[in-house]
Tab-separated table of C-alpha atoms in Angstrom:
chain	number	residue	atom	x	y	z
A	1	MET	CA	-0.015	0.052	0.107
A	2	SER	CA	1.357	3.376	-0.953
A	3	LEU	CA	1.567	6.389	1.463
A	4	SER	CA	-0.999	8.278	-0.402
A	5	GLU	CA	-3.603	5.370	-0.118
A	6	ASP	CA	-6.109	5.843	2.580
A	7	ILE	CA	-5.697	3.020	5.243
A	8	CYS	CA	-8.749	3.969	7.245
A	9	PRO	CA	-11.912	5.793	5.938
A	10	ILE	CA	-12.655	9.063	7.544
A	11	PRO	CA	-16.047	10.982	6.773
A	12	ALA	CA	-16.084	13.967	4.649
A	13	ILE	CA	-16.633	17.431	6.444
A	14	ALA	CA	-17.751	20.668	4.900
A	15	PRO	CA	-14.875	23.224	4.086
A	16	MET	CA	-14.801	26.834	5.602
A	17	SER	CA	-17.568	28.934	4.375
A	18	ALA	CA	-15.521	31.650	2.629
A	19	ASP	CA	-12.033	32.483	1.391
A	20	GLY	CA	-12.105	35.348	4.152
A	21	ASP	CA	-12.375	32.691	6.850
A	22	MET	CA	-9.242	31.012	5.543
A	23	ASP	CA	-7.430	34.302	5.161
A	24	ALA	CA	-8.342	35.020	8.781
A	25	ALA	CA	-7.134	31.836	10.128
A	26	ILE	CA	-3.853	32.212	8.184
A	27	ALA	CA	-3.323	35.813	9.512
A	28	SER	CA	-4.234	34.412	13.037
A	29	ALA	CA	-1.500	31.930	12.771
A	30	ARG	CA	1.068	34.540	11.664
A	31	ALA	CA	0.158	36.639	14.429
A	32	ALA	CA	0.648	33.716	16.843
A	33	VAL	CA	4.195	33.010	15.726
A	34	GLY	CA	5.260	36.660	15.419
A	35	LEU	CA	8.280	36.155	13.486
A	36	PRO	CA	9.206	37.170	9.912
A	37	VAL	CA	7.740	35.113	7.014
A	38	GLY	CA	10.332	32.597	5.808
A	39	THR	CA	11.681	31.770	9.468
A	40	ARG	CA	11.866	28.142	10.025
A	41	VAL	CA	9.378	26.859	12.300
A	42	VAL	CA	9.129	22.973	13.719
A	43	ALA	CA	5.508	21.779	13.764
A	44	ALA	CA	4.880	19.016	16.226
A	45	MET	CA	2.537	16.708	14.252
A	46	SER	CA	0.764	14.042	16.138
A	47	GLY	CA	-1.374	12.927	13.170
A	48	GLY	CA	-4.455	14.587	14.608
A	49	VAL	CA	-6.470	17.286	12.987
A	50	ASP	CA	-5.130	20.142	15.418
A	51	SER	CA	-1.446	19.597	14.917
A	52	THR	CA	-1.987	19.069	11.113
A	53	VAL	CA	-3.973	22.295	10.873
A	54	VAL	CA	-1.084	24.084	12.658
A	55	ALA	CA	1.435	22.864	10.015
A	56	ALA	CA	-0.998	23.597	7.060
A	57	LEU	CA	-1.605	27.229	8.309
A	58	LEU	CA	2.041	28.129	8.946
A	59	HIS	CA	2.942	26.596	5.467
A	60	LYS	CA	0.350	28.770	3.902
A	61	ALA	CA	1.477	31.725	5.848
A	62	GLY	CA	4.941	31.495	4.329
A	63	TYR	CA	7.053	29.925	7.023
A	64	ASP	CA	9.577	27.333	6.298
A	65	VAL	CA	7.809	24.533	8.207
A	66	VAL	CA	9.409	21.076	9.272
A	67	GLY	CA	6.990	18.679	10.474
A	68	VAL	CA	8.246	16.288	13.334
A	69	THR	CA	6.325	13.341	14.603
A	70	LEU	CA	7.183	11.250	17.776
A	71	GLN	CA	6.700	7.623	17.959
A	72	LEU	CA	5.956	7.184	21.637
A	73	TYR	CA	4.360	3.779	22.072
A	74	ASP	CA	3.528	0.549	20.213
A	75	HIS	CA	0.976	1.607	17.475
A	76	GLY	CA	0.505	-2.014	16.623
A	77	ALA	CA	-1.205	-2.589	19.959
A	78	ALA	CA	-3.693	0.627	19.315
A	79	LEU	CA	-4.839	-1.202	16.347
A	80	LYS	CA	-6.509	-3.666	18.318
A	81	LYS	CA	-8.921	-1.175	19.778
A	82	LYS	CA	-12.303	-1.950	18.879
A	83	GLY	CA	-14.460	0.892	17.386
A	84	ALA	CA	-11.442	2.960	16.393
A	85	CYS	CA	-10.298	1.848	13.084
A	86	CYS	CA	-7.894	4.678	12.690
A	87	ALA	CA	-6.094	4.252	15.970
A	88	GLY	CA	-2.287	3.431	15.523
A	89	GLN	CA	-2.554	5.257	11.943
A	90	ASP	CA	-1.236	8.560	13.599
A	91	ILE	CA	2.248	8.425	12.107
A	92	HIS	CA	0.835	7.458	8.569
A	93	ASP	CA	-1.609	10.460	8.827
A	94	ALA	CA	1.115	12.858	9.740
A	95	ARG	CA	3.403	11.577	6.950
A	96	LEU	CA	0.347	11.729	4.453
A	97	ALA	CA	-0.300	15.401	5.576
A	98	ALA	CA	3.189	16.483	5.350
A	99	GLU	CA	3.375	14.752	1.621
A	100	THR	CA	0.017	16.670	0.872
A	101	LEU	CA	1.649	20.130	2.126
A	102	GLY	CA	4.884	19.283	0.551
A	103	ILE	CA	6.801	19.890	3.684
A	104	PRO	CA	9.767	17.880	5.134
A	105	HIS	CA	8.875	15.594	7.753
A	106	TYR	CA	10.844	13.450	10.313
A	107	VAL	CA	9.662	10.497	12.525
A	108	LEU	CA	11.510	10.143	15.742
A	109	ASP	CA	11.627	6.868	17.680
A	110	TYR	CA	11.204	8.125	21.421
A	111	GLU	CA	9.615	4.873	22.762
A	112	SER	CA	12.366	4.345	25.291
A	113	ARG	CA	12.145	7.933	26.509
A	114	PHE	CA	8.418	8.036	26.645
A	115	ARG	CA	8.384	4.705	28.785
A	116	ASP	CA	10.827	6.063	31.337
A	117	ALA	CA	9.231	9.475	31.653
A	118	VAL	CA	5.724	8.823	31.265
A	119	ILE	CA	4.556	5.195	31.226
A	120	ASP	CA	6.847	3.947	34.159
A	121	GLN	CA	6.239	7.148	36.247
A	122	PHE	CA	2.341	6.411	35.458
A	123	ALA	CA	2.519	2.959	37.012
A	124	ASP	CA	4.628	4.010	39.660
A	125	SER	CA	2.303	6.660	40.928
A	126	TYR	CA	-0.693	4.370	41.077
A	127	LEU	CA	1.441	2.185	43.422
A	128	ARG	CA	2.010	5.122	45.777
A	129	GLY	CA	-1.710	5.692	45.891
A	130	GLN	CA	-1.652	8.595	43.525
A	131	THR	CA	-3.837	9.635	40.561
A	132	PRO	CA	-1.219	10.656	37.454
A	133	VAL	CA	-1.882	12.923	34.799
A	134	PRO	CA	0.288	11.339	32.043
A	135	CYS	CA	-0.418	14.055	29.464
A	136	ILE	CA	1.199	16.722	31.558
A	137	ARG	CA	4.347	14.471	32.122
A	138	CYS	CA	4.409	14.026	28.386
A	139	ASN	CA	4.245	17.739	27.713
A	140	GLN	CA	6.733	18.525	30.600
A	141	THR	CA	9.346	15.946	29.340
A	142	VAL	CA	9.104	14.424	25.841
A	143	LYS	CA	7.473	17.069	24.131
A	144	PHE	CA	8.454	20.437	25.666
A	145	ARG	CA	11.996	19.334	26.806
A	146	ASP	CA	13.412	16.864	24.369
A	147	LEU	CA	11.480	17.765	21.162
A	148	LEU	CA	12.385	21.443	21.778
A	149	ASP	CA	16.051	20.497	21.636
A	150	VAL	CA	15.211	18.667	18.309
A	151	ALA	CA	13.708	21.715	16.962
A	152	ARG	CA	16.708	23.851	17.675
A	153	ASP	CA	19.134	21.269	16.253
A	154	LEU	CA	16.950	21.616	13.066
A	155	GLY	CA	17.473	25.442	13.079
A	156	ALA	CA	14.138	26.500	13.911
A	157	GLU	CA	13.462	29.597	15.606
A	158	ALA	CA	10.193	28.382	17.140
A	159	MET	CA	8.141	25.129	17.659
A	160	ALA	CA	4.442	25.146	17.139
A	161	THR	CA	2.019	22.711	18.584
A	162	GLY	CA	-1.909	22.262	18.244
A	163	HIS	CA	-2.529	22.802	21.621
A	164	TYR	CA	-5.578	25.215	22.479
A	165	VAL	CA	-3.910	27.747	24.464
A	166	ARG	CA	-2.594	31.431	23.940
A	167	ARG	CA	0.818	32.836	24.082
A	168	SER	CA	1.075	36.558	24.547
A	169	VAL	CA	3.728	39.039	25.470
A	170	GLY	CA	3.021	40.937	28.737
A	171	ALA	CA	3.948	44.750	29.259
A	172	ASP	CA	7.407	43.645	30.719
A	173	GLY	CA	8.228	41.829	27.511
A	174	ARG	CA	7.902	38.353	28.938
A	175	PRO	CA	5.788	35.737	27.404
A	176	GLN	CA	2.481	34.819	29.205
A	177	MET	CA	0.336	31.692	28.825
A	178	ARG	CA	-3.404	32.252	28.648
A	179	LYS	CA	-6.580	30.244	28.023
A	180	ALA	CA	-7.485	29.878	24.354
A	181	VAL	CA	-10.554	31.742	23.038
A	182	ASP	CA	-12.621	28.475	22.865
A	183	HIS	CA	-12.737	27.818	26.908
A	184	SER	CA	-14.435	24.394	26.201
A	185	ARG	CA	-11.173	23.331	24.409
A	186	ASP	CA	-8.709	25.074	26.735
A	187	GLN	CA	-5.735	23.081	27.603
A	188	SER	CA	-3.673	25.447	29.847
A	189	TYR	CA	-4.332	23.084	32.812
A	190	PHE	CA	-2.181	20.416	31.015
A	191	LEU	CA	0.546	23.059	30.336
A	192	PHE	CA	0.912	24.347	33.861
A	193	ALA	CA	4.768	22.952	33.895
A	194	THR	CA	5.769	24.901	30.745
A	195	THR	CA	8.707	27.015	31.909
A	196	PRO	CA	9.397	30.663	30.874
A	197	GLU	CA	12.195	29.590	28.703
A	198	GLN	CA	10.105	27.044	26.955
A	199	LEU	CA	7.174	29.454	26.451
A	200	ASP	CA	9.597	31.942	24.930
A	201	TYR	CA	10.330	29.376	22.188
A	202	LEU	CA	6.867	27.888	21.629
A	203	ARG	CA	3.906	28.987	19.666
A	204	PHE	CA	0.237	27.888	19.673
A	205	PRO	CA	-1.503	28.991	16.304
A	206	LEU	CA	-4.924	27.635	17.235
A	207	ALA	CA	-5.473	30.064	20.147
A	208	ASP	CA	-8.210	32.100	18.335
A	209	LEU	CA	-9.943	29.259	16.658
A	210	GLU	CA	-12.818	27.053	17.613
A	211	LYS	CA	-12.661	23.295	16.711
A	212	PRO	CA	-15.480	23.599	13.950
A	213	GLN	CA	-13.177	26.237	12.257
A	214	VAL	CA	-10.139	24.004	12.575
A	215	ARG	CA	-11.966	21.178	10.894
A	216	GLY	CA	-13.013	23.467	8.209
A	217	VAL	CA	-9.493	24.729	7.536
A	218	ALA	CA	-8.436	21.037	7.157
A	219	ALA	CA	-11.503	20.253	4.807
A	220	GLU	CA	-10.685	23.586	2.720
A	221	LEU	CA	-6.935	22.316	2.279
A	222	GLY	CA	-8.004	18.818	1.317
A	223	LEU	CA	-6.469	17.157	4.273
A	224	ARG	CA	-7.923	13.704	4.852
A	225	ILE	CA	-7.828	14.043	8.584
A	226	ALA	CA	-10.390	16.859	8.659
A	227	ALA	CA	-12.960	14.624	10.401
A	228	LYS	CA	-10.804	12.379	12.186
A	229	PRO	CA	-12.137	11.744	15.687
A	230	ASP	CA	-10.292	13.156	18.697
A	231	SER	CA	-8.307	10.805	20.928
A	232	GLN	CA	-10.497	10.171	24.128
A	233	ASP	CA	-8.136	7.831	26.042
A	234	ILE	CA	-4.510	7.743	27.269
A	235	CYS	CA	-2.427	7.323	24.163
A	236	PHE	CA	-0.703	4.405	25.452
A	237	VAL	CA	-3.655	2.606	26.926
A	238	PRO	CA	-5.751	2.157	23.618
A	239	SER	CA	-8.126	-0.159	25.345
A	240	GLY	CA	-8.983	2.102	28.096
A	241	ASP	CA	-8.136	-0.455	30.688
A	242	TYR	CA	-5.070	1.194	32.465
A	243	ARG	CA	-5.314	-1.220	35.319
A	244	SER	CA	-4.283	-3.999	33.266
A	245	LEU	CA	-1.292	-2.083	32.142
A	246	ILE	CA	-0.270	-1.440	35.596
A	247	ASP	CA	-0.722	-5.086	36.467
A	248	LYS	CA	1.535	-5.962	33.740
A	249	LEU	CA	4.160	-3.520	34.551
A	250	ARG	CA	3.870	-3.575	38.230
A	251	PRO	CA	2.522	-6.787	39.427
A	252	GLU	CA	3.470	-6.258	42.924
A	253	GLY	CA	0.443	-3.479	43.047
A	254	ARG	CA	-1.923	-6.611	42.891
A	255	GLN	CA	-1.984	-7.418	46.558
A	256	ALA	CA	-5.040	-7.751	48.477
A	257	GLY	CA	-5.795	-5.433	51.594
A	258	GLU	CA	-8.693	-3.907	53.611
A	259	ILE	CA	-11.372	-1.494	52.862
A	260	VAL	CA	-11.589	0.720	55.925
A	261	HIS	CA	-14.102	3.147	56.825
A	262	MET	CA	-12.490	6.364	58.052
A	263	ASP	CA	-13.895	5.594	61.594
A	264	GLY	CA	-11.928	2.596	61.862
A	265	ARG	CA	-14.373	-0.139	61.020
A	266	VAL	CA	-13.109	-2.871	58.346
A	267	LEU	CA	-15.922	-3.006	55.929
A	268	GLY	CA	-14.303	-5.575	53.383
A	269	GLU	CA	-11.521	-6.641	51.275
A	270	HIS	CA	-9.846	-5.337	47.814
A	271	ALA	CA	-7.590	-6.962	45.220
A	272	GLY	CA	-5.208	-4.124	45.060
A	273	ILE	CA	-5.123	-0.321	45.582
A	274	THR	CA	-4.466	0.401	41.913
A	275	ASP	CA	-8.185	-0.267	41.603
A	276	TYR	CA	-9.196	2.840	43.375
A	277	THR	CA	-8.801	6.612	42.996
A	278	ILE	CA	-9.826	9.367	45.375
A	279	GLY	CA	-13.654	10.258	44.980
A	280	GLN	CA	-14.470	6.936	43.467
A	281	ARG	CA	-17.945	5.629	44.513
A	282	ARG	CA	-18.714	2.562	42.139
A	283	GLY	CA	-16.970	-0.819	42.360
A	284	LEU	CA	-16.371	-0.639	46.352
A	285	ASN	CA	-18.615	-3.806	46.973
A	286	VAL	CA	-19.308	-2.656	50.581
A	287	ALA	CA	-22.676	-1.407	52.041
A	288	VAL	CA	-23.335	0.343	55.260
A	289	GLY	CA	-26.571	2.046	54.480
A	290	GLU	CA	-25.173	5.283	53.155
A	291	PRO	CA	-23.110	6.263	49.902
A	292	LEU	CA	-19.398	5.795	50.435
A	293	PHE	CA	-16.510	7.399	48.596
A	294	VAL	CA	-12.735	6.604	48.582
A	295	THR	CA	-11.322	9.437	50.744
A	296	LYS	CA	-7.524	8.244	51.028
A	297	LEU	CA	-5.196	5.497	49.906
A	298	ASP	CA	-2.583	4.010	52.341
A	299	PRO	CA	-0.138	2.013	50.073
A	300	ALA	CA	1.977	0.960	53.077
A	301	LYS	CA	-1.008	-0.661	54.828
A	302	ARG	CA	-2.646	-1.625	51.615
A	303	HIS	CA	-5.803	0.231	53.164
A	304	VAL	CA	-8.563	1.772	50.995
A	305	ILE	CA	-10.121	4.300	53.364
A	306	VAL	CA	-13.797	5.319	52.646
A	307	GLY	CA	-16.165	7.701	53.988
A	308	PRO	CA	-19.172	10.107	53.358
A	309	ARG	CA	-19.044	12.469	50.558
A	310	GLU	CA	-18.413	15.404	52.875
A	311	ALA	CA	-15.083	13.764	53.777
A	312	LEU	CA	-13.838	14.494	50.321
A	313	LEU	CA	-13.778	18.094	51.015
A	314	THR	CA	-10.217	19.532	50.929
A	315	ALA	CA	-9.182	22.660	52.880
A	316	GLY	CA	-5.696	22.891	51.452
A	317	LEU	CA	-2.805	20.861	49.846
A	318	THR	CA	0.971	21.067	49.399
A	319	LEU	CA	2.670	21.276	46.020
A	320	GLU	CA	5.767	19.651	44.574
A	321	GLU	CA	7.675	20.045	41.273
A	322	THR	CA	6.237	23.608	40.801
A	323	ASN	CA	6.551	25.982	38.133
A	324	TRP	CA	5.967	29.623	38.085
A	325	LEU	CA	5.007	32.249	35.244
A	326	GLY	CA	3.409	34.930	37.582
A	327	ASP	CA	4.887	38.446	38.177
A	328	ALA	CA	6.556	37.877	41.562
A	329	PRO	CA	10.207	36.798	41.360
A	330	THR	CA	9.464	33.340	42.314
A	331	MET	CA	6.708	31.114	43.400
A	332	LEU	CA	8.268	31.028	47.031
A	333	ASP	CA	8.063	34.907	47.087
A	334	ALA	CA	4.298	34.602	46.155
A	335	ALA	CA	3.703	32.184	48.696
A	336	ARG	CA	5.443	34.057	51.393
A	337	ASP	CA	3.174	36.929	50.565
A	338	GLY	CA	0.101	34.741	50.700
A	339	ALA	CA	-0.822	35.783	47.077
A	340	PRO	CA	-4.466	35.202	46.088
A	341	VAL	CA	-4.916	32.733	43.163
A	342	LEU	CA	-7.444	30.651	41.265
A	343	ALA	CA	-6.504	27.117	41.759
A	344	ARG	CA	-7.751	24.426	39.319
A	345	VAL	CA	-7.368	20.776	40.738
A	346	ARG	CA	-8.755	18.850	37.932
A	347	SER	CA	-9.120	19.646	34.243
A	348	THR	CA	-13.020	19.416	34.337
A	349	ARG	CA	-13.288	21.562	37.329
A	350	PRO	CA	-13.414	25.335	37.206
A	351	PRO	CA	-10.639	27.208	39.067
A	352	ALA	CA	-11.509	28.113	42.842
A	353	PRO	CA	-10.659	31.040	44.886
A	354	ALA	CA	-7.590	30.394	47.019
A	355	TRP	CA	-4.305	31.803	48.137
A	356	LEU	CA	-0.725	30.478	48.376
A	357	THR	CA	0.874	29.207	51.564
A	358	LEU	CA	4.334	28.561	52.896
A	359	THR	CA	4.673	25.960	55.766
A	360	ASP	CA	8.116	24.718	56.903
A	361	GLY	CA	9.466	25.630	53.449
A	362	ALA	CA	6.650	23.765	51.602
A	363	ILE	CA	4.510	25.681	49.143
A	364	GLY	CA	0.866	25.064	49.332
A	365	VAL	CA	-2.702	26.197	48.505
A	366	ALA	CA	-5.384	27.085	50.865
A	367	PHE	CA	-9.008	27.172	49.543
A	368	GLU	CA	-11.614	29.821	50.510
A	369	ARG	CA	-14.190	26.958	50.510
A	370	GLY	CA	-13.621	23.250	50.413
A	371	GLU	CA	-12.772	21.674	47.239
A	372	GLU	CA	-14.091	18.201	46.617
A	373	GLY	CA	-12.140	15.002	45.384
A	374	VAL	CA	-8.535	16.462	45.437
A	375	ALA	CA	-6.099	13.655	44.820
A	376	PRO	CA	-2.358	13.416	45.354
A	377	GLY	CA	-0.670	12.960	42.024
A	378	GLN	CA	-3.009	15.397	40.201
A	379	ALA	CA	-2.003	18.789	39.099
A	380	CYS	CA	-3.006	22.134	40.543
A	381	ALA	CA	-2.921	24.793	37.970
A	382	LEU	CA	-2.879	28.347	39.053
A	383	TYR	CA	-4.664	31.504	37.395
A	384	ASP	CA	-4.452	35.040	38.195
A	385	PRO	CA	-7.489	36.391	40.155
A	386	ALA	CA	-7.205	39.708	38.438
A	387	ASP	CA	-7.149	38.222	35.086
A	388	SER	CA	-8.721	34.791	35.086
A	389	ASP	CA	-7.491	33.850	31.538
A	390	ARG	CA	-3.833	33.959	32.546
A	391	LEU	CA	-2.031	30.725	33.772
A	392	ILE	CA	0.563	31.869	36.461
A	393	GLY	CA	2.048	28.411	37.309
A	394	GLY	CA	1.309	25.326	39.247
A	395	GLY	CA	2.576	21.980	40.762
A	396	PHE	CA	1.647	18.355	41.225
A	397	ILE	CA	-0.243	17.793	44.489
A	398	ARG	CA	1.932	16.010	47.135
A	399	ALA	CA	-0.663	15.872	49.866
A	400	THR	CA	-4.065	17.323	50.961
A	401	THR	CA	-5.574	18.611	54.243
A	402	ALA	CA	-9.193	17.499	54.930
A	403	ALA	CA	-11.755	20.218	55.519
A	404	ILE	CA	-13.387	18.019	58.335
């Protein structure tokens, strides 16, 4: 089968309604890059519609575009996913798009790095009773560290990605990260760990576009991925069954233990703490006449601790692996001053009013009102209360303090 043949059919989608729309999208991409036409820009191409449209718009805008795709996991395994005939064809789709656009394209084998930095860390986090966010780890390490080095080696002045987030320049001349215009697609939570130095080099050409516009651009340019479904699962768990992966990588996590009520009563047994996450209600297989939720995991004792819903309320948390993009010189300075923030503890939850704390040298967050379901291992992204679209940093949640 040749490169130009379709391995998997993708339904048609209507192109953009007018030439002016395409011109506006190109102008928006050019403004997002902010560099002279003809400058070399590396486009990180995952094979999906977003990153492909980024490469296409930059090419149409007159930049010297080089596409780079990372092979991160076993694509053969992804082909076995029922109901997703195109899973595992991402590299093929990226190559085909680059061929259609007439731009150079490189595929880099990063499977080993990805396994070390993301997959192994993912499995280890569950053994520690945490709830990891692998997409953040991937952005933090493989994509925004290793791939940026590749882009510089290729002589690029910037690297562009298909993330829905905005990069702007503040009055002090430093780059800022802001939410995308389409808040329903905003990915700033997943990019909290982007350092100022990385942000100086990165570009996000989709900041001003909504998803239907992006698909319309792809259709107008004749790109076959215009209607390609968005990825819904963790990329290296194509079946969606992450517990089976953890059992395979870390079989020691499959050890039985007790399900314990927070008042000390032993209510039952479990087959392994990796089956549970903070806030979980279903699958506990215990009954005491009231709804119970997982409130804490104790790997050392192999205890799954449960309690009523109100026990999920969190008054505060401590952070580790922090990153700062705010106006204060450092996050430590901001914490020392008790700076107000908007704290977002899950990608699906809105930011909540809070303030930074400093206790025995540990930076933390205290909430004005209790936050529900805050889990160690998750990320806490911080936004500016005076400008709620601006991301000012964040960290991974190390520990929590209950509100009751």
